[in-house]
Coordinates of C-alpha atoms in Angstrom, one line a residue:
M250 CA 0.3 5.6 -2.8
L251 CA -3.4 6.3 -3.2
S252 CA -5.8 8.1 -0.9
W253 CA -8.9 5.9 -0.8
A254 CA -11.2 8.4 1.0
R255 CA -12.0 10.4 -2.2
T256 CA -14.5 9.7 -4.9
W257 CA -13.1 8.3 -8.1
R258 CA -14.7 10.5 -10.7
L259 CA -12.4 9.7 -13.7
P260 CA -12.8 6.0 -14.4
C261 CA -10.5 4.0 -16.7
G262 CA -12.9 3.9 -19.6
G263 CA -14.7 6.1 -22.1
L264 CA -13.2 7.5 -25.2
Q265 CA -11.7 5.1 -27.8
L266 CA -8.0 4.8 -27.6
S267 CA -5.7 5.7 -30.4
R268 CA -2.4 4.1 -31.2
T269 CA -2.9 1.3 -28.8
S270 CA -3.3 -2.5 -29.0
L271 CA -6.7 -3.7 -27.9
S272 CA -5.8 -7.4 -28.0
A273 CA -4.7 -9.4 -25.1
V274 CA -2.1 -7.7 -23.0
P275 CA 1.4 -8.5 -24.4
V276 CA 4.2 -9.7 -22.1
A277 CA 7.5 -8.0 -22.4
P278 CA 10.8 -9.9 -22.1
S279 CA 12.3 -10.0 -18.7
S280 CA 14.7 -7.2 -17.9
S281 CA 16.1 -7.1 -14.4
G282 CA 18.9 -4.7 -15.0
R283 CA 21.4 -7.2 -13.7
G284 CA 25.1 -6.3 -13.9
G285 CA 24.4 -2.6 -14.0
A286 CA 22.6 -2.7 -17.4
E287 CA 19.8 -0.3 -18.0
P288 CA 16.3 -1.7 -17.7
R289 CA 14.9 -2.8 -21.1
P290 CA 12.1 -0.5 -22.2
V291 CA 8.7 -1.8 -23.2
P292 CA 6.5 -0.2 -25.9
L293 CA 4.0 1.8 -23.9
S294 CA 0.5 2.4 -25.0
Y295 CA -0.4 6.0 -25.4
K296 CA -2.9 8.5 -26.8
L297 CA -1.5 11.7 -28.5
L298 CA -3.7 14.8 -29.0
D299 CA -2.4 17.1 -31.8
G300 CA -1.3 20.6 -31.2
D301 CA 1.4 23.2 -31.8
A302 CA 4.7 21.4 -32.3
G303 CA 6.6 24.6 -31.6
R304 CA 5.8 24.4 -27.9
P305 CA 6.6 21.7 -25.3
A306 CA 3.9 19.0 -25.2
L307 CA 2.1 18.1 -21.9
V308 CA 2.7 14.5 -20.9
F309 CA 0.5 12.9 -18.2
L310 CA 1.5 9.9 -16.1
H311 CA -1.1 8.1 -14.0
G312 CA -0.9 6.5 -10.6
L313 CA -1.0 3.0 -9.3
F314 CA -3.9 0.9 -10.6
G315 CA -4.7 3.7 -13.0
C316 CA -4.5 4.1 -16.8
K317 CA -4.1 6.8 -19.4
T318 CA -7.9 7.5 -19.7
N319 CA -7.8 8.8 -16.1
F320 CA -6.8 12.0 -17.8
N321 CA -9.1 11.9 -20.8
S322 CA -11.2 15.0 -19.9
I323 CA -8.3 16.9 -18.6
A324 CA -6.1 16.2 -21.6
Q325 CA -8.8 17.2 -24.1
A326 CA -9.6 20.4 -22.2
L327 CA -5.9 21.4 -21.9
A328 CA -5.3 20.7 -25.5
R329 CA -8.1 23.1 -26.4
Q330 CA -7.1 25.7 -23.8
T331 CA -3.3 25.7 -24.5
G332 CA -3.1 24.6 -28.1
R333 CA -0.3 22.2 -27.2
R334 CA 0.1 18.6 -28.0
V335 CA -1.0 16.4 -25.0
L336 CA 0.2 12.8 -24.4
T337 CA -1.4 10.3 -22.0
V338 CA 0.5 7.1 -21.3
D339 CA -0.2 3.7 -19.8
A340 CA 2.7 2.7 -17.4
R341 CA 4.1 -0.8 -17.9
N342 CA 1.8 -3.4 -16.2
H343 CA -1.1 -1.0 -16.5
G344 CA -3.8 -0.3 -19.1
D345 CA -2.9 -1.5 -22.6
S346 CA 0.9 -1.4 -22.0
P347 CA 2.9 -4.7 -21.9
H348 CA 3.4 -6.7 -18.8
S349 CA 6.9 -7.1 -17.4
P350 CA 8.3 -8.6 -14.2
D351 CA 10.3 -5.3 -13.6
M352 CA 8.2 -2.6 -11.9
S353 CA 11.0 -0.3 -10.7
Y354 CA 11.0 3.4 -11.2
E355 CA 14.3 3.0 -13.2
A356 CA 12.4 0.8 -15.6
M357 CA 9.4 3.1 -15.9
S358 CA 11.7 6.1 -16.5
Q359 CA 13.6 4.1 -19.2
D360 CA 10.2 3.4 -20.9
L361 CA 9.7 7.2 -21.3
Q362 CA 13.2 7.9 -22.3
D363 CA 12.6 5.5 -25.2
L364 CA 9.1 6.7 -26.1
L365 CA 9.3 10.5 -25.9
P366 CA 12.1 11.0 -28.4
Q367 CA 10.4 8.6 -30.8
L368 CA 7.3 10.8 -30.7
G369 CA 9.3 14.0 -31.1
L370 CA 8.1 15.3 -27.7
V371 CA 11.3 16.4 -26.0
P372 CA 11.7 18.5 -24.1
C373 CA 8.2 18.2 -22.6
V374 CA 6.2 19.3 -19.6
L375 CA 6.0 16.2 -17.5
I376 CA 2.9 15.9 -15.2
G377 CA 2.8 12.9 -13.0
H378 CA 0.3 11.9 -10.3
S379 CA 1.3 9.7 -7.4
M380 CA 3.3 6.7 -8.8
G381 CA 3.4 8.6 -12.1
G382 CA 4.8 11.6 -10.3
K383 CA 7.7 9.6 -8.9
T384 CA 8.4 8.3 -12.4
A385 CA 8.3 11.9 -13.7
M386 CA 10.7 13.1 -10.9
L387 CA 13.2 10.3 -11.6
L388 CA 13.1 11.0 -15.3
A389 CA 13.7 14.7 -14.7
L390 CA 16.6 13.9 -12.4
Q391 CA 18.2 11.3 -14.7
R392 CA 17.6 13.2 -18.0
P393 CA 16.9 16.9 -17.3
E394 CA 17.3 17.7 -21.0
L395 CA 14.2 15.8 -21.8
V396 CA 12.0 17.7 -19.3
E397 CA 11.3 21.4 -19.9
R398 CA 9.4 21.7 -16.6
L399 CA 7.9 19.3 -14.1
V400 CA 4.7 18.9 -12.2
A401 CA 4.5 16.4 -9.3
V402 CA 0.8 15.9 -8.3
D403 CA 0.4 15.1 -4.6
I404 CA 3.6 13.1 -4.2
S405 CA 7.2 13.7 -3.1
P406 CA 10.6 12.2 -3.8
V407 CA 10.7 10.2 -0.5
E408 CA 9.1 7.0 0.7
T409 CA 5.3 7.2 0.7
T410 CA 3.5 6.1 3.8
S411 CA 0.0 4.7 3.2
S412 CA -2.8 3.2 5.3
A413 CA -3.9 1.1 2.4
D414 CA -3.1 -2.7 2.6
F415 CA -2.0 -3.1 -1.0
P416 CA -0.9 -6.8 -0.7
A417 CA -4.3 -7.8 0.7
Y418 CA -6.1 -5.8 -2.0
M419 CA -4.0 -7.6 -4.7
A420 CA -4.5 -11.0 -3.2
A421 CA -8.3 -10.4 -3.1
M422 CA -8.2 -9.3 -6.8
K423 CA -6.3 -12.4 -7.7
A424 CA -8.7 -14.7 -5.9
I425 CA -11.8 -13.4 -7.9
D426 CA -13.7 -16.3 -9.4
I427 CA -16.0 -15.4 -12.4
P428 CA -17.6 -18.0 -14.6
H429 CA -16.9 -18.0 -18.3
E430 CA -19.2 -16.4 -20.8
V431 CA -21.0 -14.0 -18.4
S432 CA -21.9 -10.5 -19.3
R433 CA -19.7 -7.6 -18.3
S434 CA -22.3 -6.2 -15.9
C435 CA -22.7 -9.6 -14.3
A436 CA -18.9 -10.0 -14.1
R437 CA -18.5 -6.7 -12.4
K438 CA -21.3 -7.4 -9.9
L439 CA -19.7 -10.8 -9.0
A440 CA -16.3 -9.3 -8.6
D441 CA -17.6 -6.4 -6.5
K442 CA -19.4 -8.9 -4.2
Q443 CA -16.3 -10.9 -3.8
L444 CA -14.1 -7.9 -3.1
S445 CA -16.5 -6.2 -0.7
P446 CA -15.7 -8.2 2.5
L447 CA -12.1 -7.0 2.4
I448 CA -12.5 -3.7 0.5
Q449 CA -15.5 -2.0 2.1
D450 CA -15.0 1.4 0.4
L451 CA -17.3 1.3 -2.7
A452 CA -15.4 4.0 -4.5
L453 CA -12.2 2.1 -4.2
R454 CA -13.8 -1.1 -5.4
Q455 CA -15.3 0.7 -8.4
F456 CA -11.9 2.1 -9.3
L457 CA -10.2 -1.3 -9.0
L458 CA -12.9 -2.9 -11.1
T459 CA -12.1 -0.5 -14.0
N460 CA -9.2 -2.9 -14.5
L461 CA -11.5 -5.9 -15.1
V462 CA -11.5 -6.6 -18.9
E463 CA -12.8 -9.4 -21.1
A464 CA -10.3 -11.6 -23.0
D465 CA -11.1 -14.7 -24.9
G466 CA -14.5 -15.1 -23.3
R467 CA -13.4 -14.6 -19.7
F468 CA -12.7 -11.7 -17.4
V469 CA -9.2 -11.0 -16.3
W470 CA -7.3 -8.1 -14.6
R471 CA -5.4 -6.1 -17.1
V472 CA -3.0 -4.8 -14.4
N473 CA -0.1 -7.2 -13.7
L474 CA -1.0 -8.1 -10.1
D475 CA 2.0 -10.4 -9.7
A476 CA 4.5 -7.7 -10.6
L477 CA 2.7 -5.0 -8.6
A478 CA 2.5 -7.3 -5.5
Q479 CA 6.2 -8.2 -5.8
H480 CA 7.3 -4.6 -6.1
V481 CA 4.9 -2.7 -3.7
D482 CA 7.9 -1.7 -1.5
K483 CA 9.7 -0.2 -4.5
I484 CA 6.6 1.6 -5.7
L485 CA 6.1 3.2 -2.3
A486 CA 9.8 4.1 -2.1
F487 CA 11.9 6.4 -4.3
P488 CA 15.4 5.7 -5.7
S489 CA 18.2 7.5 -3.9
Q490 CA 19.5 10.4 -6.1
Q491 CA 22.4 12.8 -5.7
D492 CA 22.0 15.2 -8.6
S493 CA 19.2 17.8 -8.7
Y494 CA 16.9 18.9 -11.5
P495 CA 17.5 22.5 -12.4
G496 CA 14.2 23.2 -14.2
P497 CA 11.0 24.8 -13.0
T498 CA 9.1 22.4 -10.8
L499 CA 5.6 22.5 -9.3
F500 CA 4.5 20.4 -6.4
L501 CA 0.7 20.5 -6.6
L502 CA -0.8 19.3 -3.3
G503 CA -4.3 18.4 -2.2
E504 CA -5.4 20.3 0.9
N505 CA -7.1 17.2 2.4
S506 CA -4.3 14.8 1.5
K507 CA -1.6 13.6 3.9
I508 CA 0.7 12.0 1.3
V509 CA 3.2 14.9 1.2
R510 CA 4.3 15.9 4.7
P511 CA 6.3 18.8 6.0
S512 CA 9.2 16.4 6.8
H513 CA 9.5 15.8 3.0
H514 CA 10.1 19.5 2.2
P515 CA 14.0 19.5 2.7
E516 CA 14.4 16.6 0.2
M517 CA 12.0 18.2 -2.2
R518 CA 14.0 21.5 -2.1
R519 CA 17.4 19.6 -2.4
L520 CA 16.5 17.7 -5.5
F521 CA 14.3 20.4 -7.1
P522 CA 15.8 23.7 -6.1
Q523 CA 13.5 25.7 -8.4
A524 CA 10.4 24.1 -7.0
Q525 CA 7.3 25.9 -5.9
M526 CA 4.4 24.4 -3.9
Q527 CA 0.8 25.0 -4.5
T528 CA -2.1 23.6 -2.5
V529 CA -5.6 23.1 -4.0
P530 CA -8.4 23.7 -1.5
N531 CA -10.9 20.9 -0.9
A532 CA -8.9 18.4 -2.9
G533 CA -7.6 15.0 -1.7
H534 CA -4.9 12.9 -3.3
W535 CA -6.7 12.8 -6.6
I536 CA -6.6 16.5 -7.3
H537 CA -7.5 16.3 -11.0
A538 CA -10.6 14.2 -10.1
D539 CA -11.7 16.2 -7.1
C540 CA -11.1 19.7 -8.5
P541 CA -10.5 19.5 -12.2
Q542 CA -11.0 23.2 -12.9
D543 CA -8.5 24.2 -10.2
F544 CA -6.1 21.5 -11.4
M545 CA -6.2 22.8 -14.9
A546 CA -5.9 26.4 -13.8
A547 CA -2.7 25.5 -11.8
I548 CA -1.2 23.8 -14.8
R549 CA -2.0 26.8 -17.0
G550 CA -0.6 29.2 -14.5
F551 CA 2.6 27.2 -14.2
L552 CA 3.0 27.3 -18.0
A553 CA 2.6 31.0 -18.2

């Protein structure tokens, strides 16, 4: 799902969060959707920037191993440039949102179907990167009345092929051994050293280490590695859908990324008949990190 060759320029940290819980990560009740029941939504952590309530808000959804602060700079800039409300959200099992054993796209869509009306943000402009883009696409297909327009950032509604060995990465993260009562800088150095034999890409290690947080005097991973490892195949796949989304759609692609392939185009056109594609030069999978000005210009152009 992620392209590891690019530099991670927007780490999961920085500005203080609003309307979030900063205590230990809560655990949501199990909701497997058995018997055809809808997945049980979890109360997502979010940050909402104020703006004109008369226009659809911009809602940003991050990718695998990410968090809402991946979009801090982008969200603040677009709030100023467009005058709109801007919402950034932590997906379940990520950031400050609750942990849950269910990591399906149906569950992640249900979380947003619960949150967005509560905040009075429907219909909205839904902008999702990678895993977040698949969540955004499924929500638009399931509940088109909630989505005024859609932006899928370097992702398509088909199974994603990746060269990354996600199970091995997660196993290495789970095996990290850090003594109690060490400083944050020391903990990160120890974790980095233990991850480096398997994960040789420094940028990738630094990105994963943004998920290392202190809780009760010890360092833990705030992502739910058990749930992510169990559902890697689901995260790389996309649920089969019959109905299309009739609204305006932009597939924003990185020129140097190989995530979205020409063979994906027929399914993209079938499910999103009003779609347009735009390629950002010199960008990899993380377009908003590689070329933030071009990314924002594409969003503003799509809104015009």
